[in-house]
Amino acid sequence: MNNTILQVSELKTYFFTRIGVVKAVDGVSFGLRKGECLCLVGESGCGKTATALSILRLVDSPPGRIVGGEIQYHAEDLLRSPASRLRRIRGNRIAMIFQDPQSSLNPVFTVGDQIMEPIRLHMKLGRRQARDRALHLMEQVGIPQAKERMKYYPHQFSGGMKQRVMIAAALSCDPEILIADEPTTALDTTIKAQILDIFRDLKQKKDMSILFITHDLGTVAGIADRIIVMYGGRIAEAGSVLDIFDQPKHPYTRGLLNCLPAISERREKLSPIPGVIPSLIDPPEGCIFYPRCQQRMPVCQQKRPEEFVISGKHIAACYLYA
Ligand code: SF4
């Protein structure tokens, strides 16, 4: 049964700057299924956040522009939906959580009011019902003394508690899809584990689809169903957690795994990927990982590698598997 609820096809998002066109997302395709957690992983600047922002058409324009592709949500192409329709989908059917809760929360309103706002806007509930729902959500994400804390302002919360508030606000209208952009990056290890538990719960108990974006491959092991590794605005490799952790194929994925302390312990030492992230202005014709790749071949420079099937849904954009 095909239970894909969001299909991104050949997405291209470019930024038109004074010094040239930055191809931040350059032909990315993937599907998100009902009730799965799909993780987009890669170093900063690989295009994962631009991909997420493109789904909700939140790319700053100018300088950004979605120049190609389709984003199919059920039967609707979000790139061609009227702005009014998209406003109804955002925060209601598809919600997003950002890395820095501080900049997402308004300092002059109480957190209770900020969680209630989308409930009243999208669910058309009265103030009392909206307050009850906000209270329930705050308790659900583990905010103690939630009734009292609804009256607090953002500065009265710690970083971890602010992120819980953001999750509660994102869940306010019971979205079908939750996009979380580096939601645990600014948090310490204990709080990070607690926040990841909330995401696991949402997936299991509410059958929510989660697009989880992170630069940290170590974070995704316990939460992902599938992983997409991005590099230079393109997909390098995609597969199940087992595919990526036990049978990594793309030299970039292997390089990322070698940077993980727990895994590299078995391999005696950490080995960072040599070289630097490429400029996405006028990227080379061939494989974008070519300058850093230890296994490069002449063909890699000539033409961009397509996504070759390793087995089942495991794919790698690398000529080693042509
Ligand atoms: S296509 Fe070539 S350069 Fe690119 S990752 Fe594979 S082997 Fe390396």
mmCIF file of C-alpha atoms and ligand atoms in Angstrom, residues 250-252 287-291 293-297 299-301 303 305 317-321, ligand 1:
data_model
loop_
_atom_site.group_PDB
_atom_site.id
_atom_site.type_symbol
_atom_site.label_atom_id
_atom_site.label_comp_id
_atom_site.label_asym_id
_atom_site.label_seq_id
_atom_site.Cartn_x
_atom_site.Cartn_y
_atom_site.Cartn_z
ATOM 1 C CA HIS A 250 28.381 6.512 -0.336
ATOM 2 C CA PRO A 251 31.912 7.675 0.583
ATOM 3 C CA TYR A 252 30.373 10.767 2.217
ATOM 4 C CA CYS A 287 29.791 14.503 -8.514
ATOM 5 C CA ILE A 288 29.810 17.358 -6.031
ATOM 6 C CA PHE A 289 31.747 15.247 -3.501
ATOM 7 C CA TYR A 290 34.581 14.723 -6.024
ATOM 8 C CA PRO A 291 37.134 17.123 -4.443
ATOM 9 C CA CYS A 293 36.390 11.778 -2.207
ATOM 10 C CA GLN A 294 39.130 9.205 -1.593
ATOM 11 C CA GLN A 295 37.619 6.841 -4.185
ATOM 12 C CA ARG A 296 37.044 9.256 -7.054
ATOM 13 C CA MET A 297 37.374 8.060 -10.630
ATOM 14 C CA VAL A 299 33.924 9.384 -14.698
ATOM 15 C CA CYS A 300 32.904 11.143 -11.465
ATOM 16 C CA GLN A 301 34.019 14.490 -12.867
ATOM 17 C CA LYS A 303 28.477 13.766 -15.210
ATOM 18 C CA PRO A 305 25.804 10.507 -10.719
ATOM 19 C CA ALA A 317 24.302 8.675 -5.850
ATOM 20 C CA CYS A 318 27.751 7.313 -6.575
ATOM 21 C CA TYR A 319 29.426 5.706 -9.605
ATOM 22 C CA LEU A 320 30.890 2.981 -7.398
ATOM 23 C CA TYR A 321 27.407 1.369 -7.605
HETATM 24 S S1 SF4 B 1 30.652 9.399 -7.640
HETATM 25 FE FE1 SF4 B 1 32.872 9.274 -7.579
HETATM 26 S S2 SF4 B 1 33.554 11.156 -6.556
HETATM 27 FE FE2 SF4 B 1 31.386 10.900 -6.154
HETATM 28 S S3 SF4 B 1 31.293 9.848 -4.222
HETATM 29 FE FE3 SF4 B 1 31.196 8.273 -5.797
HETATM 30 S S4 SF4 B 1 33.322 7.650 -6.137
HETATM 31 FE FE4 SF4 B 1 33.361 9.571 -4.998
#
